[in-house]
JSON list of C-alpha atoms in Angstrom, two decimals:
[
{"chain": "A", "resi": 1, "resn": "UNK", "atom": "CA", "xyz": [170.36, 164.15, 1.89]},
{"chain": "A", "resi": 2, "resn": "UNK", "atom": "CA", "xyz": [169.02, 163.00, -1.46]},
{"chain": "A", "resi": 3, "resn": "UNK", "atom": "CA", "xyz": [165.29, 162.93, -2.00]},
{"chain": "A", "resi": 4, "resn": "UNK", "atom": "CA", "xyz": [162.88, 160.20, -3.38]},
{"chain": "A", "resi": 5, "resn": "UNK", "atom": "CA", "xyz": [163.35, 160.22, -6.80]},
{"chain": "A", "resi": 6, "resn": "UNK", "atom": "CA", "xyz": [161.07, 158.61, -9.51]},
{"chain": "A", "resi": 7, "resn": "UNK", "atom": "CA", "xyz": [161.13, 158.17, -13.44]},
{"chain": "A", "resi": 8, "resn": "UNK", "atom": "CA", "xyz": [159.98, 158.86, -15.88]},
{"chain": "A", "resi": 9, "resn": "UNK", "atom": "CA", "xyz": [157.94, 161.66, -14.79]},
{"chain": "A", "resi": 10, "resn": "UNK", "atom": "CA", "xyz": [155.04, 160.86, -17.85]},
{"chain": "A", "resi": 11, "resn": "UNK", "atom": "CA", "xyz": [154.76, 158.59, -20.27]},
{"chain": "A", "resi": 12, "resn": "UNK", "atom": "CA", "xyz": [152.28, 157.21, -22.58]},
{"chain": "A", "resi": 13, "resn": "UNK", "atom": "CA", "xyz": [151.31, 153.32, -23.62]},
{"chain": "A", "resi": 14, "resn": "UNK", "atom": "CA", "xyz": [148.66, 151.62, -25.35]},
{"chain": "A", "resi": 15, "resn": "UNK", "atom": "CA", "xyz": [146.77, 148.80, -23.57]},
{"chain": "A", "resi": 16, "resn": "UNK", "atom": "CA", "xyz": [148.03, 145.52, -23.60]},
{"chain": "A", "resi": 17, "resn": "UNK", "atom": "CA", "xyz": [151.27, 147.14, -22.85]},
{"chain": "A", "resi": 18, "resn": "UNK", "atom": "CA", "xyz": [153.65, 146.67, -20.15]},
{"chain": "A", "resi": 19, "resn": "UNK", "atom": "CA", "xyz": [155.61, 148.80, -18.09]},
{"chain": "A", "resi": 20, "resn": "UNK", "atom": "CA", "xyz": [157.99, 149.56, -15.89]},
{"chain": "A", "resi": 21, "resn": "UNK", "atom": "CA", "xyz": [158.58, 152.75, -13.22]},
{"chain": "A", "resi": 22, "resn": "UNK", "atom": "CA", "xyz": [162.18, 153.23, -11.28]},
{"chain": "A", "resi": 23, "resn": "UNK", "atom": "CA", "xyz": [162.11, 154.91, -7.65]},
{"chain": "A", "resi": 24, "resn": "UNK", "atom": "CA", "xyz": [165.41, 155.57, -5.87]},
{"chain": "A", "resi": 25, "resn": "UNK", "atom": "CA", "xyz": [164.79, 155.96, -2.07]},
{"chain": "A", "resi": 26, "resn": "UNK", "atom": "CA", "xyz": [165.53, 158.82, 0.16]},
{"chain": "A", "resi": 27, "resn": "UNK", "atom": "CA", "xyz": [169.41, 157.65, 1.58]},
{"chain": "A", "resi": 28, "resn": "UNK", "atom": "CA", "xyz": [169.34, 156.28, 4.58]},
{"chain": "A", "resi": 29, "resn": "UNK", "atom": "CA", "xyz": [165.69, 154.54, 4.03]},
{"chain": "A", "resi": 30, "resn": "UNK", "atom": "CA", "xyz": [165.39, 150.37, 3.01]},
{"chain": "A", "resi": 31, "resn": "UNK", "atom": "CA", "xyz": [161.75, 150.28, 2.99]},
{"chain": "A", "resi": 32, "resn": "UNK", "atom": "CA", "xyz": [159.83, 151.27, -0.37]},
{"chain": "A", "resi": 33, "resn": "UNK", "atom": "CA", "xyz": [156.09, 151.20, -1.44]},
{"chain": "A", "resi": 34, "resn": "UNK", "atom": "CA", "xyz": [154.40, 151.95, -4.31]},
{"chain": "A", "resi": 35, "resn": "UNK", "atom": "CA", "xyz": [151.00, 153.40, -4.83]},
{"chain": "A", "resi": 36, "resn": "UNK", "atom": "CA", "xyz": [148.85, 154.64, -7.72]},
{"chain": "A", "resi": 37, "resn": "UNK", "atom": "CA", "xyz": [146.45, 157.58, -7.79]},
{"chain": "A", "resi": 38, "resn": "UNK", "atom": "CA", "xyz": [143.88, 157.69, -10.06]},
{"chain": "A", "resi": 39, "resn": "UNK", "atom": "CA", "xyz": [142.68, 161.37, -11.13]},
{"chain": "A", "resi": 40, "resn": "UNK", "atom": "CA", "xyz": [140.86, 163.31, -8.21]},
{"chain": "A", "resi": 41, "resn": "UNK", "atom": "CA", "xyz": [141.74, 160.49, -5.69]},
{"chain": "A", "resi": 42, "resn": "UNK", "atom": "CA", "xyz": [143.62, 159.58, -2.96]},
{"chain": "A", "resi": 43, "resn": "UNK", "atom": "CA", "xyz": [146.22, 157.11, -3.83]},
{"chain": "A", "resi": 44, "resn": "UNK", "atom": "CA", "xyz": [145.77, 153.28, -2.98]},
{"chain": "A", "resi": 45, "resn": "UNK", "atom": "CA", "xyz": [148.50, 151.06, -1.80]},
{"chain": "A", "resi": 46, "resn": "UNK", "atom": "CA", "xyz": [149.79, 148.79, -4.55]},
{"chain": "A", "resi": 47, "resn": "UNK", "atom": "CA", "xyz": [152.86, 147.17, -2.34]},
{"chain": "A", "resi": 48, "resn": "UNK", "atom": "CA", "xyz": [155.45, 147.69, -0.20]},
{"chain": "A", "resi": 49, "resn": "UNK", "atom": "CA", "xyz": [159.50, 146.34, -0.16]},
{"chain": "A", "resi": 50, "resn": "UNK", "atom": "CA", "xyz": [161.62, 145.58, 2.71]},
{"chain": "A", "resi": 51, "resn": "UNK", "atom": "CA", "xyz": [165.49, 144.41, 2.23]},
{"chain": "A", "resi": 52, "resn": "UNK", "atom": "CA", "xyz": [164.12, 143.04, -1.33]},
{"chain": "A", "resi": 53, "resn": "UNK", "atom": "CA", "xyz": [161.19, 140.81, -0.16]},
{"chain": "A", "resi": 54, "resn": "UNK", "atom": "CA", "xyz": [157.39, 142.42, -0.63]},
{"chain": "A", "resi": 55, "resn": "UNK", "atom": "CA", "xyz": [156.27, 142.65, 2.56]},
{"chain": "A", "resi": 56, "resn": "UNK", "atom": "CA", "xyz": [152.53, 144.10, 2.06]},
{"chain": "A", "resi": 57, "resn": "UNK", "atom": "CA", "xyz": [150.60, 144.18, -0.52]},
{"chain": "A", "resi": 58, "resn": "UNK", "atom": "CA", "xyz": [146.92, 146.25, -1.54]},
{"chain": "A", "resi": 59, "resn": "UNK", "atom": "CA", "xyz": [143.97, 145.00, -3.30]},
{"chain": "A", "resi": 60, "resn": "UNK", "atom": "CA", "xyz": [145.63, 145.05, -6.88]},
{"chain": "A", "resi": 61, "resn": "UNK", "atom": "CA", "xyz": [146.08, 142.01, -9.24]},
{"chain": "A", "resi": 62, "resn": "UNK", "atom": "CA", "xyz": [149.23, 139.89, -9.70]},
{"chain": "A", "resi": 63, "resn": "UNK", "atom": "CA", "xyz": [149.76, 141.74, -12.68]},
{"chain": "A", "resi": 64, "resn": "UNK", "atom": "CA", "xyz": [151.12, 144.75, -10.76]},
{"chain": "A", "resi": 65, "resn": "UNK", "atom": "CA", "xyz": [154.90, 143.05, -9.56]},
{"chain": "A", "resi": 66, "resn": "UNK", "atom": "CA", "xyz": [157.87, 144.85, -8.36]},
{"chain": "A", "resi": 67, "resn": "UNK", "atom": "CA", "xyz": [161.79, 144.23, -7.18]},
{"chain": "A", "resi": 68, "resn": "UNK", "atom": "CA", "xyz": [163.42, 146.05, -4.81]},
{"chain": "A", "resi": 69, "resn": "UNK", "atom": "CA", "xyz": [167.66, 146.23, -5.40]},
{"chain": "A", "resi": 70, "resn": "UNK", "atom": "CA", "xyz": [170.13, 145.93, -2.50]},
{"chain": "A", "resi": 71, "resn": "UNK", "atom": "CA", "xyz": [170.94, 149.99, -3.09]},
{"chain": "A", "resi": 72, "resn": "UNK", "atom": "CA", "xyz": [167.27, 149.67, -1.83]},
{"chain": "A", "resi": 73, "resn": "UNK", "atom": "CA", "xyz": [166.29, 151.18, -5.11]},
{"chain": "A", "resi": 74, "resn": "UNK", "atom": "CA", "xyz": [162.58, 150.02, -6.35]},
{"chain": "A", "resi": 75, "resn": "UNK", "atom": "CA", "xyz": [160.91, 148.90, -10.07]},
{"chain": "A", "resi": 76, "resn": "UNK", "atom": "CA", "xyz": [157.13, 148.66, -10.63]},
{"chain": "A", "resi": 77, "resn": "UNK", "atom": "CA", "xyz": [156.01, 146.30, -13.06]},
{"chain": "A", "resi": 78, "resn": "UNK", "atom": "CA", "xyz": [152.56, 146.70, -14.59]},
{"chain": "A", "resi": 79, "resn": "UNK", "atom": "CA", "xyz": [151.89, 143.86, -17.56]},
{"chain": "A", "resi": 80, "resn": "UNK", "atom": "CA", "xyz": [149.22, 143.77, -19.88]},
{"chain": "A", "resi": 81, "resn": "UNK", "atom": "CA", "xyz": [148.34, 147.27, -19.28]},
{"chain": "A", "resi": 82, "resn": "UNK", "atom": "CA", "xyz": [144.19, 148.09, -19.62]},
{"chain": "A", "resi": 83, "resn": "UNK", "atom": "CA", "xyz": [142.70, 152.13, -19.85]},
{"chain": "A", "resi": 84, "resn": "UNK", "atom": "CA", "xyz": [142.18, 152.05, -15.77]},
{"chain": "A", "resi": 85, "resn": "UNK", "atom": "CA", "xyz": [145.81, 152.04, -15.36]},
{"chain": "A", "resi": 86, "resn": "UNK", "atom": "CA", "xyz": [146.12, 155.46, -15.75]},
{"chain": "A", "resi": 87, "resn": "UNK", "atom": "CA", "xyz": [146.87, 157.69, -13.07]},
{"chain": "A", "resi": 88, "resn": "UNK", "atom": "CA", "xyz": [149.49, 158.92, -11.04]},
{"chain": "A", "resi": 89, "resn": "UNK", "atom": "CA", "xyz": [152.47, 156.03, -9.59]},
{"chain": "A", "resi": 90, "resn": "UNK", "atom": "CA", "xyz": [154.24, 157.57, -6.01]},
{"chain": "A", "resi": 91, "resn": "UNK", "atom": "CA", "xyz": [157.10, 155.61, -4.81]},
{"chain": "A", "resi": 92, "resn": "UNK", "atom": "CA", "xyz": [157.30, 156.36, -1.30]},
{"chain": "A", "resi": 93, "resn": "UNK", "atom": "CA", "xyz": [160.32, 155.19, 1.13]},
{"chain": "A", "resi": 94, "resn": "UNK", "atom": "CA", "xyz": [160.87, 155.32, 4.96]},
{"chain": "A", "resi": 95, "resn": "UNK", "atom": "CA", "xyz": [162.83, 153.74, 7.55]},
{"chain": "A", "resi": 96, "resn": "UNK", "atom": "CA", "xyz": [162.00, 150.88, 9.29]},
{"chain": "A", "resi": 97, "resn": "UNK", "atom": "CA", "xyz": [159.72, 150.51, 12.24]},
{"chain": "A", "resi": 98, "resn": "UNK", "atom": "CA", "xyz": [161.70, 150.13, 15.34]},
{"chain": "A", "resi": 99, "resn": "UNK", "atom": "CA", "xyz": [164.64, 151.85, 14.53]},
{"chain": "A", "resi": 100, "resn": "UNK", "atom": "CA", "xyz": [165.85, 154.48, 16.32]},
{"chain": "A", "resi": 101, "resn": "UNK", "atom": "CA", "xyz": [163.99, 157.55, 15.42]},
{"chain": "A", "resi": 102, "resn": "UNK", "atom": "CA", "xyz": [161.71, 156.35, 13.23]},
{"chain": "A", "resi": 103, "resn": "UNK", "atom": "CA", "xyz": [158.54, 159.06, 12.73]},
{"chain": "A", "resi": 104, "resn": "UNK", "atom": "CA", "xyz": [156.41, 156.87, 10.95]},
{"chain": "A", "resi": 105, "resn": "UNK", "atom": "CA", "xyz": [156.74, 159.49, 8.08]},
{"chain": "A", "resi": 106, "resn": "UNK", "atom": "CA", "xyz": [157.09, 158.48, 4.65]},
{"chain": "A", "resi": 107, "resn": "UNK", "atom": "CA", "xyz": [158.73, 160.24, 2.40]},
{"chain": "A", "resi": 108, "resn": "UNK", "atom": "CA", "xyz": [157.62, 160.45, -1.82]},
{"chain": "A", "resi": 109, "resn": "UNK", "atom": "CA", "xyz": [158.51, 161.43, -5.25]},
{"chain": "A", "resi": 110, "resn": "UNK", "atom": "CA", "xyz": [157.17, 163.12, -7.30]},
{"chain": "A", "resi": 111, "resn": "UNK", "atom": "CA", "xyz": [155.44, 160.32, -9.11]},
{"chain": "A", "resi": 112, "resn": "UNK", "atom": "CA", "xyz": [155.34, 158.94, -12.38]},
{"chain": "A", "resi": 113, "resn": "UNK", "atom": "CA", "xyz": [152.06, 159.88, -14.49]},
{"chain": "A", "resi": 114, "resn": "UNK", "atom": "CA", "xyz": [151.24, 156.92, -16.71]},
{"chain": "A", "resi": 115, "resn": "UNK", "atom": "CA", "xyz": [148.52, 157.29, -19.23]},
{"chain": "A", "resi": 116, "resn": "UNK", "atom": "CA", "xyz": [147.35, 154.38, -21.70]},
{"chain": "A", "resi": 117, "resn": "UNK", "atom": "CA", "xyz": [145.48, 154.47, -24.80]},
{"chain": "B", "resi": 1, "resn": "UNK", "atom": "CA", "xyz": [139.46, 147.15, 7.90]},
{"chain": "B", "resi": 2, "resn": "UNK", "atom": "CA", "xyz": [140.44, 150.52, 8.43]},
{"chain": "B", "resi": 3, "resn": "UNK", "atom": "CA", "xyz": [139.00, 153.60, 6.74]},
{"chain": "B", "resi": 4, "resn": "UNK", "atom": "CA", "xyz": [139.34, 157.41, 6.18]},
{"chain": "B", "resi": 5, "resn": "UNK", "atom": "CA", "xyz": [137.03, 159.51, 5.15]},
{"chain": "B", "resi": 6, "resn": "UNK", "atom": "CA", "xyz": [137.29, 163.23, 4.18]},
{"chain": "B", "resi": 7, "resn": "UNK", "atom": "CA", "xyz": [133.70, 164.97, 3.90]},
{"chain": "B", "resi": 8, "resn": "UNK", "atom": "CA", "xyz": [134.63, 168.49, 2.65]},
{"chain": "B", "resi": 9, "resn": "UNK", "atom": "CA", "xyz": [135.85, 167.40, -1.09]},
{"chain": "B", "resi": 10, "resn": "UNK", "atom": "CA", "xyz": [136.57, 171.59, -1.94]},
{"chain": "B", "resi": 11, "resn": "UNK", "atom": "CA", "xyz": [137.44, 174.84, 0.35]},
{"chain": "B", "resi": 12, "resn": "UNK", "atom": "CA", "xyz": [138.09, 178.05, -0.14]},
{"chain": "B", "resi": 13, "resn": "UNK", "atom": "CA", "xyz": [139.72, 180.44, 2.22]},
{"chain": "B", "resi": 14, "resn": "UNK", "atom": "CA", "xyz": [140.48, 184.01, 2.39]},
{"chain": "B", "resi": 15, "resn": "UNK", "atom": "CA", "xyz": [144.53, 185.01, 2.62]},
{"chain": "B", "resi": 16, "resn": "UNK", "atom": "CA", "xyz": [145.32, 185.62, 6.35]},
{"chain": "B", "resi": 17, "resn": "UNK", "atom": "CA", "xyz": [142.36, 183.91, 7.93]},
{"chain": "B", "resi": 18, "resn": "UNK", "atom": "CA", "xyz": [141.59, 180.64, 9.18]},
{"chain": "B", "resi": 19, "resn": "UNK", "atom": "CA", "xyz": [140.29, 177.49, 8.05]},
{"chain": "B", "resi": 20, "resn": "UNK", "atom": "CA", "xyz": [139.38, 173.52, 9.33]},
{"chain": "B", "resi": 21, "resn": "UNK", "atom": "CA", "xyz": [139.74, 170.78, 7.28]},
{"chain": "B", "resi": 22, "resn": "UNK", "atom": "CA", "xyz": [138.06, 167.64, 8.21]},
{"chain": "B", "resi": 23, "resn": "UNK", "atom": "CA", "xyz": [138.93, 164.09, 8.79]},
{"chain": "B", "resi": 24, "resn": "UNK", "atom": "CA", "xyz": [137.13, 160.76, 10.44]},
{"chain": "B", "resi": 25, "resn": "UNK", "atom": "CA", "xyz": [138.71, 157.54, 10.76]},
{"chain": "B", "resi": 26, "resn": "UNK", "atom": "CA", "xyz": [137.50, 153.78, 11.77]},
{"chain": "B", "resi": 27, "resn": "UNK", "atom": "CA", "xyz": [140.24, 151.60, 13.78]},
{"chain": "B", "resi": 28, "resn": "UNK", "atom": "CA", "xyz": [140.08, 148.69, 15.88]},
{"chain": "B", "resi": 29, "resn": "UNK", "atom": "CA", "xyz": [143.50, 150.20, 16.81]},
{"chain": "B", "resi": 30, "resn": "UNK", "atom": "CA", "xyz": [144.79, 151.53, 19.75]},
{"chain": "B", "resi": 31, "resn": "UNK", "atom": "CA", "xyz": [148.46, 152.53, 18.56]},
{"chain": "B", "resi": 32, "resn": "UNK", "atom": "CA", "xyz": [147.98, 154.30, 15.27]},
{"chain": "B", "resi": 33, "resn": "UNK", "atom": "CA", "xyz": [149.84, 157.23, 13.30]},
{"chain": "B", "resi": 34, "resn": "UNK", "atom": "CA", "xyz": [147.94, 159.80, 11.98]},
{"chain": "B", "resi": 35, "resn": "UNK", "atom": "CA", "xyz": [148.90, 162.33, 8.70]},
{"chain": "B", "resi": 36, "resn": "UNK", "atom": "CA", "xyz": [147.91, 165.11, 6.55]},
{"chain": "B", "resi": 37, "resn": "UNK", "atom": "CA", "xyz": [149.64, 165.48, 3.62]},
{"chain": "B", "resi": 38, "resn": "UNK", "atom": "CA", "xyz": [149.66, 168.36, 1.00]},
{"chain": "B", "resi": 39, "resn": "UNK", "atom": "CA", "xyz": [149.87, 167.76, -2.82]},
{"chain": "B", "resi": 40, "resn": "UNK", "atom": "CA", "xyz": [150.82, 170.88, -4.78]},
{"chain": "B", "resi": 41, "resn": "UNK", "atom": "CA", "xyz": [150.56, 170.56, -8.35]},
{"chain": "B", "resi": 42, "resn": "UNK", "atom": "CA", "xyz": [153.80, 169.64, -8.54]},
{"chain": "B", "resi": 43, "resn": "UNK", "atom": "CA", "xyz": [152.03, 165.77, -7.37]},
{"chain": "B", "resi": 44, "resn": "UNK", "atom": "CA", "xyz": [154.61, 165.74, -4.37]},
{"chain": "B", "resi": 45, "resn": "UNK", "atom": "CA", "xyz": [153.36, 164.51, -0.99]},
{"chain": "B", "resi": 46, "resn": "UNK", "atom": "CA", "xyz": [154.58, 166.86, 1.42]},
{"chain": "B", "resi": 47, "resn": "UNK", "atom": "CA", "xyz": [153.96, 165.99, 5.23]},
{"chain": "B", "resi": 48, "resn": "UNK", "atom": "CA", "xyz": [152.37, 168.76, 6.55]},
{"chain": "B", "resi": 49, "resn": "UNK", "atom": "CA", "xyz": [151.55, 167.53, 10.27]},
{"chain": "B", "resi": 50, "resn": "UNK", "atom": "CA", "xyz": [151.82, 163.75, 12.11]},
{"chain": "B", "resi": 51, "resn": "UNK", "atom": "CA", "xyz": [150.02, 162.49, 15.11]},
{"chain": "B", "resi": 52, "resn": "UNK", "atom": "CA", "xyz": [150.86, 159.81, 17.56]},
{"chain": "B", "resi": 53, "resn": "UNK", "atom": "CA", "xyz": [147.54, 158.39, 18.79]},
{"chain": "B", "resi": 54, "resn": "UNK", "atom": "CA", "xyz": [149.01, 157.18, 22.21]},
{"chain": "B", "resi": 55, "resn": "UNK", "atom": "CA", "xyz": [150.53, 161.01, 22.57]},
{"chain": "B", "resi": 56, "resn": "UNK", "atom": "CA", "xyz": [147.27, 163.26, 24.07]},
{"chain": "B", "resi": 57, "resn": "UNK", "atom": "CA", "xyz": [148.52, 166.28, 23.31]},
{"chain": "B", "resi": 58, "resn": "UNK", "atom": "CA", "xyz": [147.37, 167.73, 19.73]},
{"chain": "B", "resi": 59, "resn": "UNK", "atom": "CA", "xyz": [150.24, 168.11, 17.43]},
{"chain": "B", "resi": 60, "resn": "UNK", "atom": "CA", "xyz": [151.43, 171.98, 16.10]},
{"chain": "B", "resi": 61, "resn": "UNK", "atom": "CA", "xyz": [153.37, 172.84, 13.65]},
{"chain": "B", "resi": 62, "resn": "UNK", "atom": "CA", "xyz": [154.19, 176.41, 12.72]},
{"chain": "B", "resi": 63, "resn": "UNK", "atom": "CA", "xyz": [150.80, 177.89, 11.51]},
{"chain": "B", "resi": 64, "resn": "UNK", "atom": "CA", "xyz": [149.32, 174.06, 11.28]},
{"chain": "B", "resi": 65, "resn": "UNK", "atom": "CA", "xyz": [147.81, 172.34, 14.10]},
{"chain": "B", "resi": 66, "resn": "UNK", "atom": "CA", "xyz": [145.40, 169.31, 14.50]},
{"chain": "B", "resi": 67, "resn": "UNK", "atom": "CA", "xyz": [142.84, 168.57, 16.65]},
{"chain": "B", "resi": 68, "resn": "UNK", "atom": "CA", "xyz": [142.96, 165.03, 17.56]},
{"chain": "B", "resi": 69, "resn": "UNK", "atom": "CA", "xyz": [140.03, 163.48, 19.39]},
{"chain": "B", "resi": 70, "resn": "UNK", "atom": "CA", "xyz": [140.99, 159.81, 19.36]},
{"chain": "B", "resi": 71, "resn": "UNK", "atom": "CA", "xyz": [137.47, 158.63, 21.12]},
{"chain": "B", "resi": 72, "resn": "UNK", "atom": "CA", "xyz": [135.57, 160.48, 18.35]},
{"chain": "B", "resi": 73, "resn": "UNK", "atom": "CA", "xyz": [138.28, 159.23, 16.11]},
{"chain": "B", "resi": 74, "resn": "UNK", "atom": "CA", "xyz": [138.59, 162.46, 14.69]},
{"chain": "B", "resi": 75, "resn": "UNK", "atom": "CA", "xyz": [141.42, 164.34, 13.45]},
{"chain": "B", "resi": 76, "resn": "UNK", "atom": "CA", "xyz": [140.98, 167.97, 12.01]},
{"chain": "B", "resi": 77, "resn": "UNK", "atom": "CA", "xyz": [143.33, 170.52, 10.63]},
{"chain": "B", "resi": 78, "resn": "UNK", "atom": "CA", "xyz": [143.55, 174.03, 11.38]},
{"chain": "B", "resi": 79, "resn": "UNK", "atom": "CA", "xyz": [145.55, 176.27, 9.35]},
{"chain": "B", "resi": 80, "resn": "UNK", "atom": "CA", "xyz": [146.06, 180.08, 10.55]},
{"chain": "B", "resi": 81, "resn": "UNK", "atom": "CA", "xyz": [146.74, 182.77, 9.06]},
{"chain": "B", "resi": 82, "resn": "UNK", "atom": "CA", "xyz": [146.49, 181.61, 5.43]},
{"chain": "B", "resi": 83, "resn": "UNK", "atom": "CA", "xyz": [149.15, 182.10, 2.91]},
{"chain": "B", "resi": 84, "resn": "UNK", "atom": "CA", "xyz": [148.77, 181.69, -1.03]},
{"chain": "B", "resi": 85, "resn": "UNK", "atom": "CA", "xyz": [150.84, 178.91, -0.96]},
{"chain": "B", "resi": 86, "resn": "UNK", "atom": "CA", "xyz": [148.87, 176.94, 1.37]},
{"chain": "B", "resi": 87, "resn": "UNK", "atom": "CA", "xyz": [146.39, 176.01, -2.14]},
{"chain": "B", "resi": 88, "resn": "UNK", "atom": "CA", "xyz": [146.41, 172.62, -2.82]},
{"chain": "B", "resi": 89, "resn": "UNK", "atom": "CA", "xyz": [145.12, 169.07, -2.46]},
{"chain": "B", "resi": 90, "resn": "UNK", "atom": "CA", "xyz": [145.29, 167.79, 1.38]},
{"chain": "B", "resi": 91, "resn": "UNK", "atom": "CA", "xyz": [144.91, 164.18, 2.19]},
{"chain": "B", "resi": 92, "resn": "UNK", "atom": "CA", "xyz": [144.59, 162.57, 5.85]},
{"chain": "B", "resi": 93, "resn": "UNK", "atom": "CA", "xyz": [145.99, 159.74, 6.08]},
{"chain": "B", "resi": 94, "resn": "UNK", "atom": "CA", "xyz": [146.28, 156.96, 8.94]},
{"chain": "B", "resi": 95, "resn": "UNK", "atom": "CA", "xyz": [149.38, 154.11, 9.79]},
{"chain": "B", "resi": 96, "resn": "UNK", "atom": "CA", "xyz": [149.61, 151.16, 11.73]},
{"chain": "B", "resi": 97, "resn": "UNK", "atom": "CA", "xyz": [152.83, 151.33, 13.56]},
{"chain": "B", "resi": 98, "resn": "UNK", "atom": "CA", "xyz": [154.30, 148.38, 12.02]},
{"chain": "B", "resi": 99, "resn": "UNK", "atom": "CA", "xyz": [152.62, 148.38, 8.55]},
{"chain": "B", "resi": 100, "resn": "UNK", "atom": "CA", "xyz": [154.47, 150.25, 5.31]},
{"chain": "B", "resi": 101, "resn": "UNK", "atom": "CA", "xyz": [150.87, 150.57, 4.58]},
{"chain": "B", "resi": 102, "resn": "UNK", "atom": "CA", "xyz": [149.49, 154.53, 4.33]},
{"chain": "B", "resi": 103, "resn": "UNK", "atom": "CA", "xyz": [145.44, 154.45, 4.44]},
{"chain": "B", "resi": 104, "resn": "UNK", "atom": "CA", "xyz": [144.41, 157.88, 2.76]},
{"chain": "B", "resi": 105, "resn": "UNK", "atom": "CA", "xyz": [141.65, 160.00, 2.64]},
{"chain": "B", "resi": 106, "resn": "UNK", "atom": "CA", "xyz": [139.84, 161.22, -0.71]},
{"chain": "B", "resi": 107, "resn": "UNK", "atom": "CA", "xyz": [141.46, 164.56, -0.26]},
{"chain": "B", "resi": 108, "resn": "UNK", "atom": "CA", "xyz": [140.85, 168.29, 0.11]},
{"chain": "B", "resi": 109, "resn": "UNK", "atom": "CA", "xyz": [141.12, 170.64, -2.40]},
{"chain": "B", "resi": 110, "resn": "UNK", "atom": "CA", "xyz": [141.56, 174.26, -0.51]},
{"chain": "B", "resi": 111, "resn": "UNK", "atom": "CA", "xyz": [141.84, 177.37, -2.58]},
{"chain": "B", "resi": 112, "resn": "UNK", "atom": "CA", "xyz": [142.71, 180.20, -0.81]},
{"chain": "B", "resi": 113, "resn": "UNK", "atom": "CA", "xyz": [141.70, 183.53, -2.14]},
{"chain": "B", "resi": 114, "resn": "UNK", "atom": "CA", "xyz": [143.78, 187.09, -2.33]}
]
């Protein structure tokens, strides 16, 4: 069973920027979400993907899109990047409520640490 | 809306004992799931423990358990017997059934000592 996997693992961009983090989901799972951890925090929901349509979505501005794939693989989109950006991006992926089985777990990467300058 | 608070932002705990981390939650909710989570420094989320909120009986897991006192709408965990590895960040976190949407705490940081 293949993990939750995320890239890049860092990278570095100046504000005004944009940019854009991959997340392949845990096999088996069609539901992906996306949240962002600032230093010393817990992370905050950005969004959340189910058979490509966002489904959910935190308090974060329209700036902060995403796309889910029919492999159920996930991009985050952040445009016009500013200094607060920075922090820690975990994809996350589960299986959908109701299913058979379903724990209510989900399941992350390793995240994506973005800084900008 | 619903919240989750952790009070205890650091703890430290001696190798082989015991120690209680802390976590309150507010919920209009009656059918909720409940989490804690560990992040190593490695940044991965690893599930530690889960609670069903309609299930009474207080979830265990090896050397992890929780006590879950849904009227309080508290939900502690107790780790036993201590192991070096147990040092890292630990977040609560709380899920409506039918919601993607994970509501975490501020997190945890145990050290445990030699």
């Amino acid at each position: 069973e293949t993990g939750v996997t995320q890239s890049p693992t860092h990278l570095i961009k100046t504000r005004g920027q944009q940019v854009t983090l991959r997340c392949s989901s845990q096999s088996g799972h069609n539901t992906v979400s996306w949240y962002q951890q600032a230093l010393g925090q817990g992370p905050q929901f950005i969004f959340q993907y189910y058979r490509e349509e966002e489904n959910g979505r935190g308090n974060f501005p329209p700036r902060f899109s995403g796309l889910q794939f029919p492999n159920y693989s996930s991009e985050l989109n952040v445009n016009a990047l500013e200094l607060d950006d920075s922090a820690l991006y975990l994809c996350a992926s589960s299986s959908p409520p109701g299913l058979a089985g379903f724990s209510g777990e989900l399941f992350f990467g390793e995240g994506s640490r973005l800084t900008v300058l | 809306a619903q919240t989750v608070t952790q009070s205890q932002p650091e703890m430290s705990v001696q190798e082989a004992e015991t120690v209680t981390l802390s976590c309150t939650y507010d919920t209009s909710e009656s059918d909720y799931y409940l989490f804690w989570y560990k992040q190593p420094p490695s940044r991965q989320m690893i599930l530690v423990i889960r609670q069903e909120a309609y299930k009474q009986q207080n979830a265990t897991e090896n050397r992890f358990s929780v006590n879950f006192q849904k009227a309080a709408k508290s939900f502690s965990l107790k780790i036993s017997d201590s192991q070096l590895g147990d040092a890292a960040m630990y977040f609560c976190a709380y899920r409506r059934p039918l919601e993607g949407k994970l509501i975490f705490g501020q997190g945890t940081e145990l050290s445990v000592k030699p």
